[in-house]
Coordinates of C-alpha atoms and ligand atoms in Angstrom, one line a residue:
X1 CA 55.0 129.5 -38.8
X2 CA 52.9 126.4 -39.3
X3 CA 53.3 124.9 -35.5
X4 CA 52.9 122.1 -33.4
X5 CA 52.5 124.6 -30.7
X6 CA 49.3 125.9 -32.1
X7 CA 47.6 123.1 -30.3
X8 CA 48.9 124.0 -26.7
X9 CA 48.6 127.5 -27.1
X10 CA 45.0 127.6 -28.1
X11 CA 42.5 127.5 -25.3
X12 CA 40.7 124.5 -24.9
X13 CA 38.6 124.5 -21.6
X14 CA 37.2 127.8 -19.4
X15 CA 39.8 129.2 -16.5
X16 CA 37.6 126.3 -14.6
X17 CA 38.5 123.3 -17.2
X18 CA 35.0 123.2 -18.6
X19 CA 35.4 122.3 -21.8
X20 CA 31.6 122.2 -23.2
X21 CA 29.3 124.0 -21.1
X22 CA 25.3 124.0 -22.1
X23 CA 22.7 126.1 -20.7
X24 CA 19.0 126.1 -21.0
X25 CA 19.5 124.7 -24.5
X26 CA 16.3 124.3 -26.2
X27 CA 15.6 123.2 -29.6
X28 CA 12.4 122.4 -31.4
X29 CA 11.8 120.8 -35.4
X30 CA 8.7 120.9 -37.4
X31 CA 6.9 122.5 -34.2
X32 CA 7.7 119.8 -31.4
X33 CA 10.1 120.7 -28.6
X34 CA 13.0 117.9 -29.0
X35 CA 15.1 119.5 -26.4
X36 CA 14.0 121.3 -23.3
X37 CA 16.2 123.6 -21.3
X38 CA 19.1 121.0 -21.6
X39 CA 22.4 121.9 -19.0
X40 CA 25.2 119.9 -18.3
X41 CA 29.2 120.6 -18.5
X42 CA 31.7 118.4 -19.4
X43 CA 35.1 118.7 -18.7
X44 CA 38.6 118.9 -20.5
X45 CA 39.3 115.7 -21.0
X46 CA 37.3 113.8 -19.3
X47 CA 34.0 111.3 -21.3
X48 CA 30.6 111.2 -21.0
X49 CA 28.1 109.3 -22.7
X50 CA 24.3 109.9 -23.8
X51 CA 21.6 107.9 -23.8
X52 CA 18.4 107.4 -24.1
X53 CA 15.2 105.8 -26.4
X54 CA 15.0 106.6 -30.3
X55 CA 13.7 109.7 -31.3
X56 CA 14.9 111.7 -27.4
X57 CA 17.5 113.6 -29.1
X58 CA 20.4 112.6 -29.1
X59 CA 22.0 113.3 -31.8
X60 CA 20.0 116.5 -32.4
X61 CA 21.9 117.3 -29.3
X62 CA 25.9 116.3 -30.7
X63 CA 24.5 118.1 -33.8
X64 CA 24.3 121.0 -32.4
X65 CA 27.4 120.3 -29.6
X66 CA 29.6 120.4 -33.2
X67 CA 27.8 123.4 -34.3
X68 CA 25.8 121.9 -37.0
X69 CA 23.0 123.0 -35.9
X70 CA 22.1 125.5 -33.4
X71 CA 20.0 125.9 -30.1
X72 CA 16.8 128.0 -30.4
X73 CA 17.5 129.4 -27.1
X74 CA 19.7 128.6 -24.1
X75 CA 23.2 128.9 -24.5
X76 CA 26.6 126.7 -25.8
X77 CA 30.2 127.3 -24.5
X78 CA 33.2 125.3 -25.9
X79 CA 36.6 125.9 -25.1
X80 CA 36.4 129.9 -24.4
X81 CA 34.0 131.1 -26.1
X82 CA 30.2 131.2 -26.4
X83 CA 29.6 129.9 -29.8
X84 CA 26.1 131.4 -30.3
X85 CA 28.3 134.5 -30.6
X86 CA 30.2 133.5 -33.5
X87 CA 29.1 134.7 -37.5
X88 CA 28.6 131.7 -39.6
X89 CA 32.5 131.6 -40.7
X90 CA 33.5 132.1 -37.3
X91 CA 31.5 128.8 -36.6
X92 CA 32.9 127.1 -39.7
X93 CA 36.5 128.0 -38.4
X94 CA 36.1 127.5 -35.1
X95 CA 34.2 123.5 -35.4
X96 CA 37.4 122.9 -37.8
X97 CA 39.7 123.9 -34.8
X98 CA 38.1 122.3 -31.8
X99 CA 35.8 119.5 -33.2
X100 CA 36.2 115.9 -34.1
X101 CA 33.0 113.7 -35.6
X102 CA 32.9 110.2 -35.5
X103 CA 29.6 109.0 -37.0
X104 CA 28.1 105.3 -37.2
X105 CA 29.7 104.5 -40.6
X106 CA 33.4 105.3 -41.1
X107 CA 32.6 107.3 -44.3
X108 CA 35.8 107.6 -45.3
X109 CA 36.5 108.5 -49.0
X110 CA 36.8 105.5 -51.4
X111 CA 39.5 106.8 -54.1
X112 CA 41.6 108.2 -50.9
X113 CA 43.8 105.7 -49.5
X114 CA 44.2 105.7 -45.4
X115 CA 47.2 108.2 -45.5
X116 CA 44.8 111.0 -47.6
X117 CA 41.7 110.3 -45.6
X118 CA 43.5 110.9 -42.2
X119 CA 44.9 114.0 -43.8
X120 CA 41.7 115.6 -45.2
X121 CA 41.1 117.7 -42.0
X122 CA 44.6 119.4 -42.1
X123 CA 44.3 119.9 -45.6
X124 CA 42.1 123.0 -45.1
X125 CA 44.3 124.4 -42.2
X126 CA 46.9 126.3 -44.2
X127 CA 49.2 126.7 -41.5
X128 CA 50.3 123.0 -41.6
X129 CA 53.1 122.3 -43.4
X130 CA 53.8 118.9 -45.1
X131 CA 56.2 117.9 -42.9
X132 CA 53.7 118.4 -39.8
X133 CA 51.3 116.9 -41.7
X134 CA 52.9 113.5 -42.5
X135 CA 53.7 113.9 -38.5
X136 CA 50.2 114.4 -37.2
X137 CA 48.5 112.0 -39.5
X138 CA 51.7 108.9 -38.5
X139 CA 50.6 110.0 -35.2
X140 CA 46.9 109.5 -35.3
X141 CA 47.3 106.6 -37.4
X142 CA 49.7 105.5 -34.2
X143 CA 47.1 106.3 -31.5
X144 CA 44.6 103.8 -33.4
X145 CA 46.8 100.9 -34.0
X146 CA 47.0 101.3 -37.8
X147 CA 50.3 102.3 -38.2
X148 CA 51.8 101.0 -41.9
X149 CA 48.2 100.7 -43.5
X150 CA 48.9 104.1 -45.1
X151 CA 48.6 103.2 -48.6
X152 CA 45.4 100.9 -48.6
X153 CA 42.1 102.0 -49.6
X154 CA 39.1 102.0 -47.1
X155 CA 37.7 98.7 -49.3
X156 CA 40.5 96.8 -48.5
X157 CA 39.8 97.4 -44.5
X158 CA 37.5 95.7 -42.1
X159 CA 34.9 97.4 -40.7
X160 CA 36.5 97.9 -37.2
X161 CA 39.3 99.2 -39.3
X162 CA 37.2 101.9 -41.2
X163 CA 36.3 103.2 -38.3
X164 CA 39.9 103.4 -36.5
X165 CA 40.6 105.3 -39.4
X166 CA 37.3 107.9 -38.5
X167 CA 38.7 107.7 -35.4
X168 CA 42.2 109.2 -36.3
X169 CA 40.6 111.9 -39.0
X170 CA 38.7 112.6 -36.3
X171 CA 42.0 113.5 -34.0
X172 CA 44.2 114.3 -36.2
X173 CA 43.6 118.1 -35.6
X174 CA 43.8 117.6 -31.5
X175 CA 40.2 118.9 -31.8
X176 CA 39.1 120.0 -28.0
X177 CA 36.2 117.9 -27.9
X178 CA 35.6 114.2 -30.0
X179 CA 32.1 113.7 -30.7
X180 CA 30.8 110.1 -31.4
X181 CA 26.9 109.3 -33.0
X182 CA 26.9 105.7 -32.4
X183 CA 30.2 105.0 -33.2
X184 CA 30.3 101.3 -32.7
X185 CA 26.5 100.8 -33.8
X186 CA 28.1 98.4 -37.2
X187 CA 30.3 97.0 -34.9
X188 CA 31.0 93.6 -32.9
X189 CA 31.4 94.0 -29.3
X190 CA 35.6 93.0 -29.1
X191 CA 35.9 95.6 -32.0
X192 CA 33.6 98.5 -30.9
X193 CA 35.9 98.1 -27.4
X194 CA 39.0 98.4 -29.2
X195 CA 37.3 101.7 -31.0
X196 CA 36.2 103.2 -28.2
X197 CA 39.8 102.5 -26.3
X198 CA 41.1 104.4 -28.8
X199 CA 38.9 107.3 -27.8
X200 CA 39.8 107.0 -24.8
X201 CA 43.2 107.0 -24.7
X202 CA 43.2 110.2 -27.1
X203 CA 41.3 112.0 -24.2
X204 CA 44.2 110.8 -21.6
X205 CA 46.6 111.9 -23.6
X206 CA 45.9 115.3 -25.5
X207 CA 42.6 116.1 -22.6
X208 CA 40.5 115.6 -25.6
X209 CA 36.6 115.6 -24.3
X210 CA 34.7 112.8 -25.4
X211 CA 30.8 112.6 -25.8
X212 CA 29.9 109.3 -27.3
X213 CA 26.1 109.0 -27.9
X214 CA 25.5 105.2 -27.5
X215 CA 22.6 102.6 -27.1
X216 CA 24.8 100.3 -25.4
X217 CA 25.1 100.1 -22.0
X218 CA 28.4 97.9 -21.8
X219 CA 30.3 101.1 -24.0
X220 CA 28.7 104.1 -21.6
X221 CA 29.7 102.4 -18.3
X222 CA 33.2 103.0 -20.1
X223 CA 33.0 106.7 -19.9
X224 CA 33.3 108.6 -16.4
X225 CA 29.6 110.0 -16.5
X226 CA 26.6 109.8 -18.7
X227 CA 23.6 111.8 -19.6
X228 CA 20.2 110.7 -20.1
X229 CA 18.0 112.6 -22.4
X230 CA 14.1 111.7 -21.0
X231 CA 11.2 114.3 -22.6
X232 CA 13.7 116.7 -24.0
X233 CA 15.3 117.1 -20.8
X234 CA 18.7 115.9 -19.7
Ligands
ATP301 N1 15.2 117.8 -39.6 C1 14.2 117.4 -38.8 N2 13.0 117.9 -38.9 C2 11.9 117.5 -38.1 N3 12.1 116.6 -37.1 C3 13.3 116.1 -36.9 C4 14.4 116.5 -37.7 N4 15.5 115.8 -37.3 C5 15.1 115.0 -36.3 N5 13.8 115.2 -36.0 C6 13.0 114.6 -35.0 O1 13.6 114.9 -33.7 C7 13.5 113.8 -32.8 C8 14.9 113.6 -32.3 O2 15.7 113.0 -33.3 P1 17.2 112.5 -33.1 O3 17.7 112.1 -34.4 O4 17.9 113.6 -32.4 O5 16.9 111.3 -32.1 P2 17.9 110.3 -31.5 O6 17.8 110.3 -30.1 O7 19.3 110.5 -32.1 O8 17.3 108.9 -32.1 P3 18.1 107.5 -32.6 O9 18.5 106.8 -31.3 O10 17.0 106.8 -33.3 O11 19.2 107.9 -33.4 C9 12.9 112.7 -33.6 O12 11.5 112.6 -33.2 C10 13.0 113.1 -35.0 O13 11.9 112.6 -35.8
MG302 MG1 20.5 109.4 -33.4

């Protein structure tokens, strides 16, 4: 049966309510070491940002947090189960179950309207129904202040407004962690708040982890901790 209960059911965090744990993670490109032996955890439902100069890492790092891209060595937990472990489809099915992007442009598709771009993520989980679908989507759309802008296109929205609507594709599958690159980087300060509220509250509410890479030192005092990434090392 196409469930709600999916969600609860499905482990999200270790028995100790880690829900991303890194170890050791090391990564180099073209021959330079970008990351170094990286560790940190972060917790179910709890926010963290990461900072540090252009060109550290950073999102190198998220890239490979929403298994786009892959440690060299060192190793990558989310929810229960040590992703480095997983065949290629197993990654592909598990960063549709447990992860949420938000990038610095909404990219949202420009012949969907709002309704159909929220939905896109379910669409490849067969075991939605409709009926659950229309549900989640309302309910994203709810959690990020856009209720009854359905039927508009992504041209006819601000840009704070795009990116609410990133935001709830993002959440609409009650992903176990939300993953931000710079989410508010196109954004003025009153909206890029308002955005990253909406994170926020998604994490309160479902324990949704957020990582939030960020230049801005007004939206990282926002989360509970933050990481610094100095010489590869965090
Ligand atoms: N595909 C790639 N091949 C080779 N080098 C790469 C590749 N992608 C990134 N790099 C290099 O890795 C380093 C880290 O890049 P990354 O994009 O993670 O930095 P960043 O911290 O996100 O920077 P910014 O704040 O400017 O977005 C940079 O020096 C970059 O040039
Ligand atoms: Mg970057």
């Amino acid at each position: 049966m196409a469930t709600a209960c999916e969600s609860q059911v499905r482990p999200s965090a270790m028995a100790d309510g880690t829900a991303i744990r890194v170890r050791r993670g090391s990564k180099q490109l073209a021959g330079r070491t970008i990351l170094r032996d990286v560790s940190f955890d972060v917790d179910r439902g709890s926010s963290c940002a990461i900072l540090g100069r252009s060109g550290s890492g950073k999102s190198t790092l998220l890239a490979i947090l929403g298994l786009l891209d892959r440690f060299d060595s060192g190793d990558l937990q989310i929810a229960d189960h040590n992703v480095g472990e997983l065949s290629p489809a197993g990654r592909d099915e598990y960063r549709r179950r447990h992860i949420g992007f938000v990038f610095q442009r909404a990219a949202l598709i420009r012949h969907l309207n709002v309704f159909e771009n929220v939905a896109v993520p379910l669409r490849y989980a067969s075991t939605v129904g409709r009926r659950e679908l229309r549900l989640r989507v309302g309910s994203a759309l709810a959690s990020v202040a856009l209720e009854g802008f359905e039927s508009q296109r992504p041209t006819e929205l601000s840009g704070g407004e795009q990116q609410r609507v990133a935001v709830a594709r993002a959440l609409v599958t009650r992903p176990t962690v939300l993953l931000a690159d710079e989410p508010t980087g196109a954004l003025d300060a009153a909206t890029a708040d308002h955005v990253i509220s909406t994170m926020l509250s998604a994490s309160e509410r479902d324990g949704t982890s957020v990582v939030v890479v960020t230049h801005d030192s007004v939206i990282a005092r926002r989360m509970e901790r933050s990481i610094t990434l100095v010489d590869g090392q965090a």
